[in-house]
Coordinates of C-alpha atoms and ligand atoms in Angstrom, one line a residue:
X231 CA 0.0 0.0 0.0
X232 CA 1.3 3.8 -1.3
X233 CA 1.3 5.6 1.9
X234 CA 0.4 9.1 2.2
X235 CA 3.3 11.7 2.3
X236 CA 3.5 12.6 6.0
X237 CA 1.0 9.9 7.4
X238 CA 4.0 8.3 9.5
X239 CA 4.1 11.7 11.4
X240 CA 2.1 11.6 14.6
X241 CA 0.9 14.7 16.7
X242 CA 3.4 13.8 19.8
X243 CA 0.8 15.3 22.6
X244 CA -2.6 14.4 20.5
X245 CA -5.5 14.3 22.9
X246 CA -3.1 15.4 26.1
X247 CA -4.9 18.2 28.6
X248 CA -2.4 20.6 29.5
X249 CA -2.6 23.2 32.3
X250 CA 0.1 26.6 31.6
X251 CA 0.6 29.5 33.6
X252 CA 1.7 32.8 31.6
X253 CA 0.2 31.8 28.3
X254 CA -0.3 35.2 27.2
X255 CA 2.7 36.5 26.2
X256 CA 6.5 35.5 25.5
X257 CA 7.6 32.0 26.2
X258 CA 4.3 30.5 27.4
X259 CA 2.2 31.8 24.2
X260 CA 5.3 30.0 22.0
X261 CA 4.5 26.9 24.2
X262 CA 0.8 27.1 24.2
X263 CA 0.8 27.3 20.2
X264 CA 3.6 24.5 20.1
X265 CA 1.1 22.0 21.9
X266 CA -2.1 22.8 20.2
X267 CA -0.1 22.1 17.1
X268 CA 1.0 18.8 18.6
X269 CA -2.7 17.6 19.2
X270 CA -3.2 19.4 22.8
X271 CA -5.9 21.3 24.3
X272 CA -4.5 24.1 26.9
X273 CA -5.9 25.7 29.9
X274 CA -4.2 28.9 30.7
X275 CA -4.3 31.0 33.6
X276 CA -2.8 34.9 32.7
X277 CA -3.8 38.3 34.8
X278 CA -3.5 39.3 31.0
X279 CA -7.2 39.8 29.6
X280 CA -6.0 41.6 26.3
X281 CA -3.7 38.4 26.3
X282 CA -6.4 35.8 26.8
X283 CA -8.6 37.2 24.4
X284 CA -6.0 37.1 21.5
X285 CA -5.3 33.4 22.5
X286 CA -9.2 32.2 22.3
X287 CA -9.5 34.2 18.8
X288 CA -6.6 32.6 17.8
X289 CA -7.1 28.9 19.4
X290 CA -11.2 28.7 19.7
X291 CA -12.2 25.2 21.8
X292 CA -8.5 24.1 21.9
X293 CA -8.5 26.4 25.0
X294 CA -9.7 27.5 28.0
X295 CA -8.7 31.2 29.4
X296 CA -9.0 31.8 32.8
X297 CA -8.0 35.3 34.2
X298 CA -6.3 35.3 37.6
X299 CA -3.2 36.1 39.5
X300 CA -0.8 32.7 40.4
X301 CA -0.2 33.9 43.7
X302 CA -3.5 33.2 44.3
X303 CA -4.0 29.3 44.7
X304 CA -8.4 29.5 44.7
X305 CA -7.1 31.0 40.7
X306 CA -5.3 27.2 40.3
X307 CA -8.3 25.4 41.3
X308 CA -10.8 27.1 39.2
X309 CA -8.1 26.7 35.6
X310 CA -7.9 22.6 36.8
X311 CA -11.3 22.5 37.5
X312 CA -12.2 24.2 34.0
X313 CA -9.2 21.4 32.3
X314 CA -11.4 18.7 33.8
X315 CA -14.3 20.1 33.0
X316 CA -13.5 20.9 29.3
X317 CA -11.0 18.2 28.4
X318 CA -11.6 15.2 30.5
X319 CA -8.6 15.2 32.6
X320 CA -5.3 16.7 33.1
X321 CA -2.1 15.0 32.0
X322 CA 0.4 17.9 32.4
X323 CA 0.8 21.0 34.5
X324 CA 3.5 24.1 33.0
X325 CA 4.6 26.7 35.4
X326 CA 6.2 29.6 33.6
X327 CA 4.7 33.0 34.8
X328 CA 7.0 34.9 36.0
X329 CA 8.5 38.4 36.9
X330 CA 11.9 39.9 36.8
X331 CA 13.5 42.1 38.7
X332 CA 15.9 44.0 35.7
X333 CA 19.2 42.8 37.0
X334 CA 18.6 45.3 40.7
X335 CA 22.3 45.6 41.9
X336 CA 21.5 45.1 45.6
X337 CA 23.5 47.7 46.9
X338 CA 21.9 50.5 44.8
X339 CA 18.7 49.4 46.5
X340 CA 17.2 50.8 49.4
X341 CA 16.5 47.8 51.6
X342 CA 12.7 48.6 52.2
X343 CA 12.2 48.4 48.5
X344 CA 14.0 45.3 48.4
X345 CA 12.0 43.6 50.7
X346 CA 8.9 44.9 48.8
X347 CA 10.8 43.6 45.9
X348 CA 11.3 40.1 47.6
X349 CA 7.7 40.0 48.8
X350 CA 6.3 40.2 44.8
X351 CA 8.4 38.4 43.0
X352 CA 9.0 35.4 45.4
X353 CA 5.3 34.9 45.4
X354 CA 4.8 35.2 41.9
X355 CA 8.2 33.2 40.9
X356 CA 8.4 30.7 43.5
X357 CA 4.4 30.2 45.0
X358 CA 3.1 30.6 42.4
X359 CA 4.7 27.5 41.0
X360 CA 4.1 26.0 44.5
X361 CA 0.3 26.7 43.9
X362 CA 0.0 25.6 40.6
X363 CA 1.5 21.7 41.5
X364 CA -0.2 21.6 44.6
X365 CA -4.0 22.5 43.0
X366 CA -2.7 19.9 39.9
X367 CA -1.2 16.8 41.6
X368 CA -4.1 14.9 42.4
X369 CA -5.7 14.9 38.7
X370 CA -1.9 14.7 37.5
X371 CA -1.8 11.4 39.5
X372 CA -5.1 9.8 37.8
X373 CA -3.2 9.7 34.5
X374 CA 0.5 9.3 35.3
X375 CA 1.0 12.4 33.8
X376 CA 3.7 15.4 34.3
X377 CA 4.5 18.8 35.4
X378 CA 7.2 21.4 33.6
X379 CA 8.5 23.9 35.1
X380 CA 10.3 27.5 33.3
X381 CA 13.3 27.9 35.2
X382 CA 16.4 29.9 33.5
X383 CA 20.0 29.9 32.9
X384 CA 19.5 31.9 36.6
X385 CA 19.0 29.1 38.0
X386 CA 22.9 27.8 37.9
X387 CA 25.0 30.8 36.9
X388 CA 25.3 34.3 38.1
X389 CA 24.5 37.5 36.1
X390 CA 21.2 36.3 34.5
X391 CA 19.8 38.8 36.7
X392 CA 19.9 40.7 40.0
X393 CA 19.2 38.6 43.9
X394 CA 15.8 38.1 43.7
X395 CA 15.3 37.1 40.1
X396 CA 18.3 34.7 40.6
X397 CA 17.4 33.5 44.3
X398 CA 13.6 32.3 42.9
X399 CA 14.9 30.8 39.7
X400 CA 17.4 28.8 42.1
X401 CA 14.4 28.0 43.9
X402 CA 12.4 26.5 41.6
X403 CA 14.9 24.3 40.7
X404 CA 14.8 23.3 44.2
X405 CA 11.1 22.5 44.2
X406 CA 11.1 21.0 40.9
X407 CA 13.6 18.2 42.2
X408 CA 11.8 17.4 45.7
X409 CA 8.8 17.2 43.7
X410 CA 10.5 14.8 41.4
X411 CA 11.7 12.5 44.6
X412 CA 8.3 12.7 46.6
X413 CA 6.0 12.3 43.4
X414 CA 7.6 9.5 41.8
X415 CA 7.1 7.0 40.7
X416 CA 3.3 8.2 39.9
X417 CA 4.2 12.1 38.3
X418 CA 7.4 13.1 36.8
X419 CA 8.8 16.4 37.6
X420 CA 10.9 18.5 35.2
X421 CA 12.2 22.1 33.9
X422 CA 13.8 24.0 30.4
X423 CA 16.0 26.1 31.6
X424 CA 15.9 29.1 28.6
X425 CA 18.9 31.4 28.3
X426 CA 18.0 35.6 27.7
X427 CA 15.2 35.4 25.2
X428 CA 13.3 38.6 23.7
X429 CA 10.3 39.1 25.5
X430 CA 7.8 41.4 27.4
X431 CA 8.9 40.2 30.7
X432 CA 8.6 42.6 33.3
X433 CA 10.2 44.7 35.8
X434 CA 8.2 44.8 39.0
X435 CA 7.2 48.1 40.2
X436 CA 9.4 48.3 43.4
X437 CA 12.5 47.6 41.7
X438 CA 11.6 50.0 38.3
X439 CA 13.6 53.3 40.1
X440 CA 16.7 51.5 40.5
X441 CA 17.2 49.8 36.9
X442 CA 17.2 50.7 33.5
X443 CA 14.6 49.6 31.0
X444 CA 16.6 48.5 28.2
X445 CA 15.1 49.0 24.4
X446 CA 14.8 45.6 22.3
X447 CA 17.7 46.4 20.1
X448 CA 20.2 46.8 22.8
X449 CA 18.3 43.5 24.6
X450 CA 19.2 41.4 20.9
X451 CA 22.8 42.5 21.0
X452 CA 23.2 41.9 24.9
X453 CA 21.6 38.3 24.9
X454 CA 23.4 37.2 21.3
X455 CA 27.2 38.7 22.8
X456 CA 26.4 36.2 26.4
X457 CA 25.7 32.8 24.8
X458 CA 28.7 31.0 23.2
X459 CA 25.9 30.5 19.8
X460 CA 25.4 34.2 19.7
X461 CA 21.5 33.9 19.2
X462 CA 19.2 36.7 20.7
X463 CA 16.9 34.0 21.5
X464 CA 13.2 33.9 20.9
X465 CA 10.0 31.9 22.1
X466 CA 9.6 29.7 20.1
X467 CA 13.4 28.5 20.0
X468 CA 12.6 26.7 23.2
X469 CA 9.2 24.7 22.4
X470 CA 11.0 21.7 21.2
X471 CA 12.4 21.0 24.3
X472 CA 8.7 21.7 26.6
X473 CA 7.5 19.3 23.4
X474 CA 9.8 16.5 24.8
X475 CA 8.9 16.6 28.3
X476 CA 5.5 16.9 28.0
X477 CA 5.3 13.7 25.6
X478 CA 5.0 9.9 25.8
X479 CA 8.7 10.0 24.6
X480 CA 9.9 11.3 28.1
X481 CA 8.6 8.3 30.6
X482 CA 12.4 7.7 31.5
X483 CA 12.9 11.4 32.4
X484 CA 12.3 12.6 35.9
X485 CA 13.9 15.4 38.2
X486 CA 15.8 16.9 35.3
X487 CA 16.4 19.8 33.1
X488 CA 16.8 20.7 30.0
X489 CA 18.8 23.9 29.0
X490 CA 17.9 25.8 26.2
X491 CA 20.2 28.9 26.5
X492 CA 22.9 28.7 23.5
X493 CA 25.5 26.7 25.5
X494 CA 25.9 29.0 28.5
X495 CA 27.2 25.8 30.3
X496 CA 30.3 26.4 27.9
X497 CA 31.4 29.4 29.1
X498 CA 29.1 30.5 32.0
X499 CA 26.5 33.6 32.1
Ligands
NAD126 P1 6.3 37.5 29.5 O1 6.2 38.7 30.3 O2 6.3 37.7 28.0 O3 5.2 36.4 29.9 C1 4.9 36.2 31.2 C2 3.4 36.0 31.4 O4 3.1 35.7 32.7 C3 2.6 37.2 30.9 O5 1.5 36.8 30.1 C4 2.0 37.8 32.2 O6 0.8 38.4 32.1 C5 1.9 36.5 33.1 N1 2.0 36.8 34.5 C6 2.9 37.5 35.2 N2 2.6 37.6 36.5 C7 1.5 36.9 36.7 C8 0.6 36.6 37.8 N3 0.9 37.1 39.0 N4 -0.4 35.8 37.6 C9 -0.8 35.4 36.4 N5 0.0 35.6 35.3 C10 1.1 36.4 35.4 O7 7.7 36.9 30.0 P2 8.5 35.5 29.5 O8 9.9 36.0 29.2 O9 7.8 34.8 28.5 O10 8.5 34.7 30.9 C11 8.0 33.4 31.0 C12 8.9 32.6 32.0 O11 10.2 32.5 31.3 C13 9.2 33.3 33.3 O12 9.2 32.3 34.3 C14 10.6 33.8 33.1 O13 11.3 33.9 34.4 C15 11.2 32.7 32.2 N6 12.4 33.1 31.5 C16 12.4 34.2 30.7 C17 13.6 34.6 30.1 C18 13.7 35.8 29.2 O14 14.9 36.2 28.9 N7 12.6 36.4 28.7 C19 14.8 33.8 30.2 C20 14.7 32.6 31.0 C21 13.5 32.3 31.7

């Protein structure tokens, strides 16, 4: 029998309910089109409602848009509840909202704004991912499926951004692995680590005084001259690897991460 050109490509996440945090914008609304291409329904959760809106003209019944704040674990519940309700199940759980805190040199801050500083970002870098896998894990458990978590090349190295930004992304490596021991062998638990990539992320408020807002041109040159492959990195250079872990193809993988940063393990930040 003549066989179709293509027909021996399958959709690698076909008929897979996935739960993402941050779809809106940047790297999460590269992932979120990645898996609907792949054969995935998404639930997103995104304080972005201009966001949302673009995502469920652009998606229709592939997703579900739910507008909340990650910080607030109620905001999980409902976006799990809605993945259940909608598709069935949940096989997969991806933190990746996140804030930055514009490479703050700690010494230039004044301390209360640093602890203000702390205060918002740790709940919305590192809760916030607590939240999510807590409000997940027991559908997560009904079909042996798996979380992701966006980490960053500031989760090993210095210089990917100031204390706070570096401390949380340290952090959730930290949860990502104890997660990866205490849910095994039912969930596996695992992160891509991106390297500087163009995006909206943002500054938080306490911290905006003491930095400066870059413009996108001198962002490209910055991020190509740090990584030994010299690419200004964008979203959609790291949905291959979120692909992987999400898939069938990754039952081996647990407690690990994947790096997608243009070889900063070569030379460092
Ligand atoms: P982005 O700003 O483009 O996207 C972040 C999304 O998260 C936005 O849609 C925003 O509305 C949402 N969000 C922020 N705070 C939220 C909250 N409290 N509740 C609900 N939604 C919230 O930024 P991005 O660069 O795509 O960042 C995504 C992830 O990638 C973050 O975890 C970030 O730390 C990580 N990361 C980014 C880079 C980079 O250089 N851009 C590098 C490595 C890792």
């Amino acid at each position: 029998m003549v066989k179709e050109k293509g027909a021996d490509l399958m959709a690698q996440l076909s008929g897979k309910s996935i739960y993402l945090t941050g779809g809106a914008s940047g790297i999460g609304r590269a992932v979120t089109e990645a898996f609907i291409k792949e054969g995935a329904a998404v639930t997103i959760l995104d304080k972005s409602p201009v966001g949302l809106q673009e995502l469920k003209q652009q998606f229709g019944e592939k997703v579900q848009c739910i507008e909340g704040d990650v910080t607030v674990y109620e905001d999980h519940v409902r976006a799990v509840e809605t993945a259940v309700e909608f598709f069935g199940k949940l096989d997969v759980f991806v933190a990746n909202a996140g804030v930055f805190d514009g490479f703050a040199k700690f010494e230039h801050v004044t301390p209360e704004a640093m602890s203000a500083a702390y205060d918002l970002l740790m709940d919305i870098n590192v809760k916030g991912y607590f939240n999510g896998a807590r409000a997940s894990v027991a559908e997560l458990k009904k079909t042996s499926g798996n979380m992701i978590f966006t980490v960053s090349g500031a989760g090993y190295y210095p210089d990917g951004g100031g204390v706070w930004y570096t401390a949380s992304k340290h952090a959730q490596i930290g949860l990502m692995r104890q997660l990866a021991f205490e849910l095994a062998p039912e969930v596996r638990v695992n992160a891509v680590a991106p390297g500087g990539t163009l995006t909206a992320l943002h500054v938080i408020p306490p911290l905006e005084p003491f930095v400066k807002i870059v413009d996108n041109d001198t962002k490209e040159k910055s991020i190509k001259k740090r990584n030994p492959l010299q690419i200004a990195m964008k979203s959609e250079d790291h949905v291959g690897a979120y692909i992987l872990l999400a898939s069938d193809q990754a039952r081996a993988i647990t407690g690990e991460v994947i790096s997608s940063d243009g070889g900063l393990a070569v030379r460092g930040l």
